[in-house]
Amino acid sequence: MSDKKFLNPTPILDQLEKGPWPSFVKGFKEYAEKSKKPILRGLIDQLEYSYKTKTGYWKGGTVGVVGYGSGVISRFSMVADKIPEAREFHTVRVQPTPGFHYNTKELRKLCDAWEEHGSGIMTMHGQTGNLQFVGITEKEVQPFFDKVNEQGWDLGGAGAATRTGNSCVGPARCEMACYDTLETMFQVMGHYVDQIHRPEYPYKMKFKFSGCPNDCNNSIQRSDIATIGIWKDKIAIDQAEVKNYIQKLSKDYLVNHVAMKCPTKAIEFKGDSMIIDDSNCVRCMHCLNVMTKALSIGKQRGVTLLMGGKGHLKVGNMLGSMVVPFFKMETQEDLDNYIKLLDRIINWWADSALDHERIGETIERVGMQEFLEAAGLQPSLDMVSHPRDNPFFKAEY
Ligand code: SF4
Ligand code: SF4
């Protein structure tokens, strides 16, 4: 048996395997030697060539499956004449389950299909929230999609489309959940399924769903429309458990680590009791996260809608701004009304935005007043972060 190595020599990439840190080169090479997939040998050869010439050689193009205009990120090599095995290295985006939980049987079927048709390399879930299947040729894209689609999976969004959504695990496993993140994401994504598969917007539109202000999904930073669970009434306090905390940790500890760290100083410990001034609570979650046994979210639950979060490009990174402080989300009717509100907002943006303009940028350009009128939303004092401080500014009368 020949002991010839499957991979070609890569003296420059080899340098990246040295040193104390884990190396992506080592991982790729090990897997390529084991799987003997030519597409991976081509990828490694092209990377070596890129380091040698200090130039990147991937370009886009159009690759898709029948009936869809989105979901496959194409990568064609500009040096295919030199490295034919790296001719194509496309990525297929598949929408995840709400809450990112899978059973092993379904995952094995996905992996088997990917082993058969693609490079065998996948990422979960990356910046986009997708199951990303990285490295496939155009010829294999349709058969791979057909196979996973038969299992019930669908392609995710790419380009100027509604993008793949993601939600925290919410009520399935978390006591902080103020609404059903899983069902809400499922229904919202279902409502916009056409816009996921057929890009028709000025630019991308991302939804994320977090069950409470802990925002485990980073929806404020990373989505145009962030739906975050919230409660309206009081934090529930179990004073017997407060007493237990005091006995175990001491009152000084709780004063220093809970009361003093409340951003609005809404907490007081009196004797063995804890008092919260709920009218001053800004729902930061700190006390609930520390004293999980003693404190729980309130009973009047719903969602807050924040809009405009995004990363880089144009005006730079933006956090979402609050546009609806509280929206009841208990019944199917509430969810239907929420989706109608989203429709109004997105239709306005689709008509008003410039090319390649995210919704937060559009609102910033035309002004909050125009946006609120179009969306049929009431202005609220909560939307003002601080009072006017420029004495030279004069309103026009
Ligand atoms: Fe739980 Fe809140 Fe995190 Fe969702 S965002 S998993 S509800 S802590
Ligand atoms: Fe204070 Fe935050 Fe607790 Fe509200 S949730 S009482 S703001 S620590």
Short mmCIF file of C-alpha atoms and ligand atoms in Angstrom, two decimals:
data_model
loop_
_atom_site.label_atom_id
_atom_site.label_comp_id
_atom_site.label_asym_id
_atom_site.label_seq_id
_atom_site.Cartn_x
_atom_site.Cartn_y
_atom_site.Cartn_z
CA MET A 1 0.00 0.00 0.00
CA SER A 2 1.30 3.46 -0.92
CA ASP A 3 2.10 5.77 2.02
CA LYS A 4 1.94 8.82 -0.29
CA LYS A 5 0.16 11.64 1.43
CA PHE A 6 -3.16 12.78 0.03
CA LEU A 7 -2.36 16.47 0.53
CA ASN A 8 0.21 18.48 -1.42
CA PRO A 9 3.08 20.21 0.43
CA THR A 10 2.01 23.50 2.10
CA PRO A 11 5.17 25.03 3.62
CA ILE A 12 3.57 28.42 4.34
CA LEU A 13 0.41 27.04 5.95
CA ASP A 14 2.56 24.68 8.02
CA GLN A 15 3.87 27.72 9.89
CA LEU A 16 0.37 28.28 11.24
CA GLU A 17 0.43 24.87 12.91
CA LYS A 18 3.33 25.91 15.13
CA GLY A 19 2.88 27.62 18.48
CA PRO A 20 0.64 26.92 21.45
CA TRP A 21 -2.73 27.77 19.90
CA PRO A 22 -5.23 25.44 18.21
CA SER A 23 -4.77 25.70 14.45
CA PHE A 24 -7.52 25.68 11.84
CA VAL A 25 -4.89 24.46 9.33
CA LYS A 26 -4.17 21.39 11.43
CA GLY A 27 -7.88 20.61 11.71
CA PHE A 28 -8.49 21.01 7.98
CA LYS A 29 -5.47 18.92 7.06
CA GLU A 30 -6.33 16.11 9.45
CA TYR A 31 -9.88 15.94 8.15
CA ALA A 32 -8.83 16.17 4.49
CA GLU A 33 -6.29 13.31 4.92
CA LYS A 34 -8.95 11.20 6.60
CA SER A 35 -11.85 11.93 4.25
CA LYS A 36 -9.77 12.03 1.04
CA LYS A 37 -12.10 14.64 -0.44
CA PRO A 38 -10.46 16.44 -3.41
CA ILE A 39 -12.52 19.59 -2.73
CA LEU A 40 -10.68 19.96 0.61
CA ARG A 41 -7.27 19.38 -0.99
CA GLY A 42 -8.19 22.12 -3.49
CA LEU A 43 -9.23 24.45 -0.66
CA ILE A 44 -5.94 23.94 1.17
CA ASP A 45 -3.89 24.35 -2.02
CA GLN A 46 -5.69 27.59 -2.85
CA LEU A 47 -5.16 28.92 0.67
CA GLU A 48 -1.43 28.17 0.39
CA TYR A 49 -1.40 29.98 -2.97
CA SER A 50 -3.24 32.96 -1.40
CA TYR A 51 -0.64 33.23 1.36
CA LYS A 52 2.12 33.04 -1.25
CA THR A 53 0.68 35.75 -3.50
CA LYS A 54 -1.01 37.72 -0.67
CA THR A 55 -4.28 37.77 -2.64
CA GLY A 56 -7.75 36.26 -2.09
CA TYR A 57 -9.23 34.31 -5.00
CA TRP A 58 -12.90 33.67 -4.19
CA LYS A 59 -15.59 35.45 -6.20
CA GLY A 60 -19.37 35.25 -6.04
CA GLY A 61 -21.85 34.18 -8.69
CA THR A 62 -25.28 32.61 -8.80
CA VAL A 63 -25.97 29.14 -7.46
CA GLY A 64 -29.35 27.98 -6.23
CA VAL A 65 -31.99 25.29 -6.14
CA VAL A 66 -35.18 25.13 -8.19
CA GLY A 67 -37.79 27.64 -7.01
CA TYR A 68 -35.49 29.51 -4.63
CA GLY A 69 -33.50 32.71 -5.14
CA SER A 70 -31.69 32.54 -1.84
CA GLY A 71 -29.99 30.20 0.60
CA VAL A 72 -26.78 29.29 -1.22
CA ILE A 73 -23.68 31.46 -0.90
CA SER A 74 -21.65 30.90 -4.04
CA ARG A 75 -17.85 30.81 -4.12
CA PHE A 76 -16.02 30.31 -7.41
CA SER A 77 -12.25 30.26 -7.62
CA MET A 78 -10.41 32.79 -9.76
CA VAL A 79 -7.45 30.42 -10.06
CA ALA A 80 -9.37 27.30 -11.14
CA ASP A 81 -6.95 26.89 -14.07
CA LYS A 82 -4.10 26.45 -11.57
CA ILE A 83 -6.03 24.58 -8.86
CA PRO A 84 -8.99 22.82 -10.54
CA GLU A 85 -10.04 21.01 -7.35
CA ALA A 86 -10.86 24.39 -5.78
CA ARG A 87 -13.07 25.43 -8.70
CA GLU A 88 -16.19 25.72 -6.50
CA PHE A 89 -16.69 25.89 -2.75
CA HIS A 90 -20.29 27.01 -2.14
CA THR A 91 -22.08 27.22 1.21
CA VAL A 92 -25.63 25.96 1.79
CA ARG A 93 -27.63 27.63 4.56
CA VAL A 94 -30.24 25.52 6.32
CA GLN A 95 -32.64 27.00 8.85
CA PRO A 96 -32.13 25.79 12.42
CA THR A 97 -34.76 24.60 14.84
CA PRO A 98 -36.21 27.29 17.10
CA GLY A 99 -34.10 27.18 20.27
CA PHE A 100 -31.21 25.38 18.51
CA HIS A 101 -31.97 21.93 19.93
CA TYR A 102 -31.77 18.77 17.79
CA ASN A 103 -32.04 15.08 18.28
CA THR A 104 -29.12 12.89 17.29
CA LYS A 105 -31.14 10.91 14.74
CA GLU A 106 -31.96 14.00 12.65
CA LEU A 107 -28.43 15.37 13.00
CA ARG A 108 -26.95 12.05 11.79
CA LYS A 109 -29.19 12.12 8.71
CA LEU A 110 -28.06 15.69 7.95
CA CYS A 111 -24.41 14.72 8.41
CA ASP A 112 -24.78 11.64 6.18
CA ALA A 113 -26.30 13.74 3.38
CA TRP A 114 -23.49 16.27 3.73
CA GLU A 115 -20.79 13.57 3.73
CA GLU A 116 -22.28 12.22 0.53
CA HIS A 117 -22.71 15.50 -1.37
CA GLY A 118 -20.39 18.07 0.21
CA SER A 119 -17.07 18.61 1.92
CA GLY A 120 -18.21 17.23 5.27
CA ILE A 121 -17.48 20.55 7.01
CA MET A 122 -20.32 22.39 8.71
CA THR A 123 -20.71 25.16 11.27
CA MET A 124 -23.40 25.60 13.90
CA HIS A 125 -24.74 28.23 13.95
CA GLY A 126 -22.34 31.05 13.19
CA GLN A 127 -23.25 34.71 12.96
CA THR A 128 -26.28 33.98 10.83
CA GLY A 129 -27.97 31.40 13.01
CA ASN A 130 -27.98 28.88 10.17
CA LEU A 131 -26.75 25.34 9.99
CA GLN A 132 -24.03 26.20 7.49
CA PHE A 133 -22.83 23.46 5.16
CA VAL A 134 -19.53 24.73 3.83
CA GLY A 135 -17.97 23.46 0.59
CA ILE A 136 -20.02 21.95 -2.20
CA THR A 137 -20.02 22.02 -6.01
CA GLU A 138 -22.96 23.41 -7.97
CA LYS A 139 -23.80 19.97 -9.38
CA GLU A 140 -24.31 18.56 -5.89
CA VAL A 141 -26.35 21.45 -4.43
CA GLN A 142 -29.75 20.35 -5.75
CA PRO A 143 -29.40 16.65 -4.75
CA PHE A 144 -28.21 17.69 -1.27
CA PHE A 145 -31.11 20.12 -0.85
CA ASP A 146 -33.65 17.52 -2.08
CA LYS A 147 -32.38 15.04 0.48
CA VAL A 148 -32.50 17.38 3.49
CA ASN A 149 -35.76 18.93 2.31
CA GLU A 150 -37.35 15.46 2.37
CA GLN A 151 -36.31 15.28 6.02
CA GLY A 152 -38.23 18.49 6.68
CA TRP A 153 -35.41 21.06 6.56
CA ASP A 154 -35.60 24.26 4.55
CA LEU A 155 -33.03 26.67 3.15
CA GLY A 156 -32.17 29.84 5.06
CA GLY A 157 -32.03 33.40 3.80
CA ALA A 158 -29.22 35.23 2.05
CA GLY A 159 -28.93 38.54 0.23
CA ALA A 160 -31.68 41.19 0.33
CA ALA A 161 -34.16 38.87 2.00
CA THR A 162 -35.71 38.02 5.33
CA ARG A 163 -32.81 36.20 6.93
CA THR A 164 -32.86 33.04 8.97
CA GLY A 165 -34.28 33.85 12.39
CA ASN A 166 -33.14 32.55 15.70
CA SER A 167 -34.61 32.26 19.14
CA CYS A 168 -33.38 31.40 22.60
CA VAL A 169 -34.57 28.14 24.11
CA GLY A 170 -37.25 30.10 25.99
CA PRO A 171 -40.02 28.23 27.79
CA ALA A 172 -38.65 24.83 26.80
CA ARG A 173 -35.93 25.09 29.42
CA CYS A 174 -35.76 28.55 30.93
CA GLU A 175 -37.76 29.96 33.84
CA MET A 176 -37.03 33.55 32.73
CA ALA A 177 -39.04 33.20 29.50
CA CYS A 178 -41.78 35.85 29.32
CA TYR A 179 -43.28 34.48 26.08
CA ASP A 180 -43.06 31.46 23.83
CA THR A 181 -39.98 32.32 21.78
CA LEU A 182 -40.11 29.01 19.91
CA GLU A 183 -43.68 29.26 18.66
CA THR A 184 -43.28 32.98 17.90
CA MET A 185 -40.19 32.41 15.79
CA PHE A 186 -41.82 29.46 14.04
CA GLN A 187 -44.90 31.48 13.09
CA VAL A 188 -43.04 34.67 12.13
CA MET A 189 -40.60 32.73 9.93
CA GLY A 190 -43.53 30.84 8.40
CA HIS A 191 -45.29 34.12 7.64
CA TYR A 192 -42.21 35.48 5.83
CA VAL A 193 -41.22 32.25 4.10
CA ASP A 194 -41.60 33.74 0.59
CA GLN A 195 -39.38 36.66 1.53
CA ILE A 196 -36.76 34.26 2.89
CA HIS A 197 -36.57 32.31 -0.34
CA ARG A 198 -37.04 35.13 -2.84
CA PRO A 199 -35.08 38.32 -2.05
CA GLU A 200 -37.32 41.32 -2.68
CA TYR A 201 -36.19 43.92 -0.13
CA PRO A 202 -33.80 46.89 -0.29
CA TYR A 203 -31.46 44.90 1.96
CA LYS A 204 -31.39 42.18 4.62
CA MET A 205 -33.99 41.93 7.39
CA LYS A 206 -33.06 39.92 10.47
CA PHE A 207 -35.36 38.73 13.25
CA LYS A 208 -34.23 37.41 16.61
CA PHE A 209 -36.31 36.34 19.59
CA SER A 210 -35.13 36.41 23.22
CA GLY A 211 -37.40 35.32 26.03
CA CYS A 212 -36.29 37.97 28.53
CA PRO A 213 -33.99 41.00 28.82
CA ASN A 214 -30.97 38.73 29.41
CA ASP A 215 -31.14 38.55 25.60
CA CYS A 216 -29.10 35.35 25.26
CA ASN A 217 -29.56 35.69 21.51
CA ASN A 218 -27.81 39.08 21.26
CA SER A 219 -30.87 40.29 19.41
CA ILE A 220 -30.29 43.96 20.32
CA GLN A 221 -26.88 43.94 18.64
CA ARG A 222 -27.58 41.56 15.82
CA SER A 223 -31.10 41.94 14.49
CA ASP A 224 -33.12 44.57 12.69
CA ILE A 225 -36.17 43.45 14.65
CA ALA A 226 -35.52 42.22 18.19
CA THR A 227 -38.45 40.70 20.07
CA ILE A 228 -37.55 40.55 23.76
CA GLY A 229 -39.71 39.16 26.55
CA ILE A 230 -40.69 41.52 29.36
CA TRP A 231 -43.13 41.77 32.28
CA LYS A 232 -45.27 44.72 33.26
CA ASP A 233 -46.07 44.12 36.91
CA LYS A 234 -43.88 43.31 39.90
CA ILE A 235 -40.95 40.95 40.37
CA ALA A 236 -42.30 38.11 42.54
CA ILE A 237 -40.35 37.76 45.81
CA ASP A 238 -40.30 34.60 47.92
CA GLN A 239 -39.29 36.08 51.30
CA ALA A 240 -38.60 32.63 52.83
CA GLU A 241 -35.97 32.06 50.13
CA VAL A 242 -34.60 35.57 50.72
CA LYS A 243 -34.07 34.53 54.35
CA ASN A 244 -32.24 31.40 53.19
CA TYR A 245 -29.98 33.50 50.96
CA ILE A 246 -29.21 35.81 53.91
CA GLN A 247 -28.36 32.82 56.12
CA LYS A 248 -26.13 31.23 53.48
CA LEU A 249 -24.44 34.32 52.00
CA SER A 250 -24.94 37.07 54.66
CA LYS A 251 -26.86 40.29 54.31
CA ASP A 252 -23.68 42.27 53.59
CA TYR A 253 -22.98 40.06 50.63
CA LEU A 254 -26.47 40.58 49.22
CA VAL A 255 -26.34 44.33 49.80
CA ASN A 256 -22.98 44.55 48.00
CA HIS A 257 -23.69 42.10 45.20
CA VAL A 258 -27.38 42.65 44.55
CA ALA A 259 -28.72 45.94 45.97
CA MET A 260 -25.62 48.01 45.17
CA LYS A 261 -25.45 46.59 41.66
CA CYS A 262 -29.05 47.43 40.81
CA PRO A 263 -28.61 50.22 38.21
CA THR A 264 -31.52 52.26 39.59
CA LYS A 265 -30.98 51.43 43.28
CA ALA A 266 -34.49 50.00 43.46
CA ILE A 267 -33.60 47.31 46.02
CA GLU A 268 -33.48 47.47 49.78
CA PHE A 269 -32.92 44.80 52.44
CA LYS A 270 -34.86 45.41 55.66
CA GLY A 271 -34.35 42.87 58.44
CA ASP A 272 -34.68 39.49 56.70
CA SER A 273 -36.83 40.90 53.91
CA MET A 274 -36.13 42.23 50.45
CA ILE A 275 -38.07 45.19 49.04
CA ILE A 276 -38.09 46.16 45.36
CA ASP A 277 -39.40 49.49 44.11
CA ASP A 278 -40.80 48.07 40.86
CA SER A 279 -41.67 51.51 39.49
CA ASN A 280 -37.91 52.16 39.32
CA CYS A 281 -36.88 48.73 38.04
CA VAL A 282 -35.51 48.90 34.49
CA ARG A 283 -35.68 45.09 33.98
CA CYS A 284 -31.90 44.68 33.82
CA MET A 285 -32.29 41.11 35.20
CA HIS A 286 -29.33 41.35 37.60
CA CYS A 287 -31.19 40.56 40.84
CA LEU A 288 -33.19 37.77 39.17
CA ASN A 289 -30.03 36.19 37.79
CA VAL A 290 -28.29 36.23 41.20
CA MET A 291 -31.21 35.22 43.45
CA THR A 292 -32.93 32.72 41.17
CA LYS A 293 -34.68 30.86 43.98
CA ALA A 294 -36.08 33.98 45.65
CA LEU A 295 -37.06 36.12 42.67
CA SER A 296 -39.13 35.45 39.57
CA ILE A 297 -40.37 37.44 36.61
CA GLY A 298 -43.78 39.12 36.93
CA LYS A 299 -47.07 37.62 35.81
CA GLN A 300 -48.21 40.20 33.22
CA ARG A 301 -45.93 39.10 30.43
CA GLY A 302 -45.39 40.19 26.85
CA VAL A 303 -42.67 41.51 24.58
CA THR A 304 -40.75 44.68 23.90
CA LEU A 305 -39.97 45.47 20.26
CA LEU A 306 -36.60 46.98 19.49
CA MET A 307 -35.50 47.90 16.01
CA GLY A 308 -32.41 48.88 14.09
CA GLY A 309 -29.61 46.67 15.49
CA LYS A 310 -26.90 45.85 12.97
CA GLY A 311 -23.16 45.44 12.46
CA HIS A 312 -20.76 47.66 10.48
CA LEU A 313 -21.30 48.98 6.91
CA LYS A 314 -22.70 52.41 6.12
CA VAL A 315 -23.18 54.20 9.47
CA GLY A 316 -21.35 51.61 11.60
CA ASN A 317 -22.61 49.33 14.37
CA MET A 318 -26.00 50.18 15.84
CA LEU A 319 -27.97 48.80 18.78
CA GLY A 320 -31.71 48.31 18.51
CA SER A 321 -33.91 51.17 19.76
CA MET A 322 -37.09 50.50 21.68
CA VAL A 323 -40.18 51.27 19.60
CA VAL A 324 -42.90 49.34 21.47
CA PRO A 325 -42.42 49.14 25.27
CA PHE A 326 -44.96 46.38 25.85
CA PHE A 327 -46.98 44.18 23.53
CA LYS A 328 -49.15 41.50 25.11
CA MET A 329 -48.18 38.09 23.77
CA GLU A 330 -50.34 35.45 25.39
CA THR A 331 -52.83 34.25 22.80
CA GLN A 332 -52.80 33.39 19.10
CA GLU A 333 -54.70 36.65 18.51
CA ASP A 334 -51.86 38.59 20.17
CA LEU A 335 -49.32 36.88 17.94
CA ASP A 336 -51.43 37.55 14.82
CA ASN A 337 -51.62 41.24 15.79
CA TYR A 338 -47.88 41.29 16.32
CA ILE A 339 -47.28 39.89 12.86
CA LYS A 340 -49.64 42.54 11.40
CA LEU A 341 -47.54 45.22 13.10
CA LEU A 342 -44.38 43.68 11.64
CA ASP A 343 -46.01 43.73 8.19
CA ARG A 344 -46.78 47.46 8.49
CA ILE A 345 -43.22 48.20 9.59
CA ILE A 346 -41.56 46.11 6.89
CA ASN A 347 -43.83 47.38 4.10
CA TRP A 348 -42.97 50.95 5.09
CA TRP A 349 -39.26 50.14 5.06
CA ALA A 350 -39.46 48.30 1.71
CA ASP A 351 -41.09 51.43 0.19
CA SER A 352 -38.88 54.02 1.90
CA ALA A 353 -35.37 52.56 2.11
CA LEU A 354 -32.51 53.35 -0.20
CA ASP A 355 -30.70 50.46 -1.83
CA HIS A 356 -28.60 48.56 0.76
CA GLU A 357 -30.15 50.43 3.68
CA ARG A 358 -31.06 48.56 6.87
CA ILE A 359 -34.23 49.59 8.67
CA GLY A 360 -32.38 51.34 11.52
CA GLU A 361 -30.53 53.46 8.98
CA THR A 362 -33.77 54.35 7.21
CA ILE A 363 -35.35 55.48 10.49
CA GLU A 364 -32.25 57.53 11.28
CA ARG A 365 -32.36 59.17 7.83
CA VAL A 366 -36.07 60.06 7.69
CA GLY A 367 -36.61 60.59 11.41
CA MET A 368 -38.49 58.71 14.10
CA GLN A 369 -41.67 60.77 13.62
CA GLU A 370 -42.19 59.66 10.02
CA PHE A 371 -41.53 56.06 10.98
CA LEU A 372 -43.95 56.10 13.94
CA GLU A 373 -46.72 57.63 11.83
CA ALA A 374 -46.25 55.03 9.10
CA ALA A 375 -46.22 52.16 11.58
CA GLY A 376 -49.22 53.55 13.47
CA LEU A 377 -47.24 53.67 16.73
CA GLN A 378 -47.57 56.16 19.55
CA PRO A 379 -44.47 58.16 20.53
CA SER A 380 -43.46 57.43 24.09
CA LEU A 381 -41.23 59.19 26.61
CA ASP A 382 -39.33 55.90 26.89
CA MET A 383 -37.94 56.59 23.42
CA VAL A 384 -36.02 59.65 24.63
CA SER A 385 -32.65 58.75 26.10
CA HIS A 386 -31.95 62.19 27.62
CA PRO A 387 -33.50 65.66 27.65
CA ARG A 388 -32.51 68.25 25.07
CA ASP A 389 -29.17 69.78 26.07
CA ASN A 390 -28.45 72.23 23.26
CA PRO A 391 -29.66 75.73 24.24
CA PHE A 392 -29.08 77.04 20.70
CA PHE A 393 -31.50 74.65 19.06
CA LYS A 394 -34.83 76.28 18.28
CA ALA A 395 -37.88 74.49 17.02
CA GLU A 396 -39.66 76.10 14.07
CA TYR A 397 -43.03 77.54 15.00
FE1 SF4 B 1 -33.77 32.30 29.25
FE2 SF4 B 1 -33.97 34.89 28.85
FE3 SF4 B 1 -31.81 33.60 27.99
FE4 SF4 B 1 -34.13 33.21 26.78
S1 SF4 B 1 -32.99 35.16 26.87
S2 SF4 B 1 -32.68 31.61 27.42
S3 SF4 B 1 -35.58 33.37 28.46
S4 SF4 B 1 -32.42 33.86 30.14
FE1 SF4 B 2 -32.79 46.49 39.85
FE2 SF4 B 2 -32.35 45.13 37.63
FE3 SF4 B 2 -33.47 43.91 39.72
FE4 SF4 B 2 -34.84 45.71 38.34
S1 SF4 B 2 -34.11 43.75 37.57
S2 SF4 B 2 -34.71 45.57 40.57
S3 SF4 B 2 -33.27 47.17 37.74
S4 SF4 B 2 -31.40 44.75 39.63
#
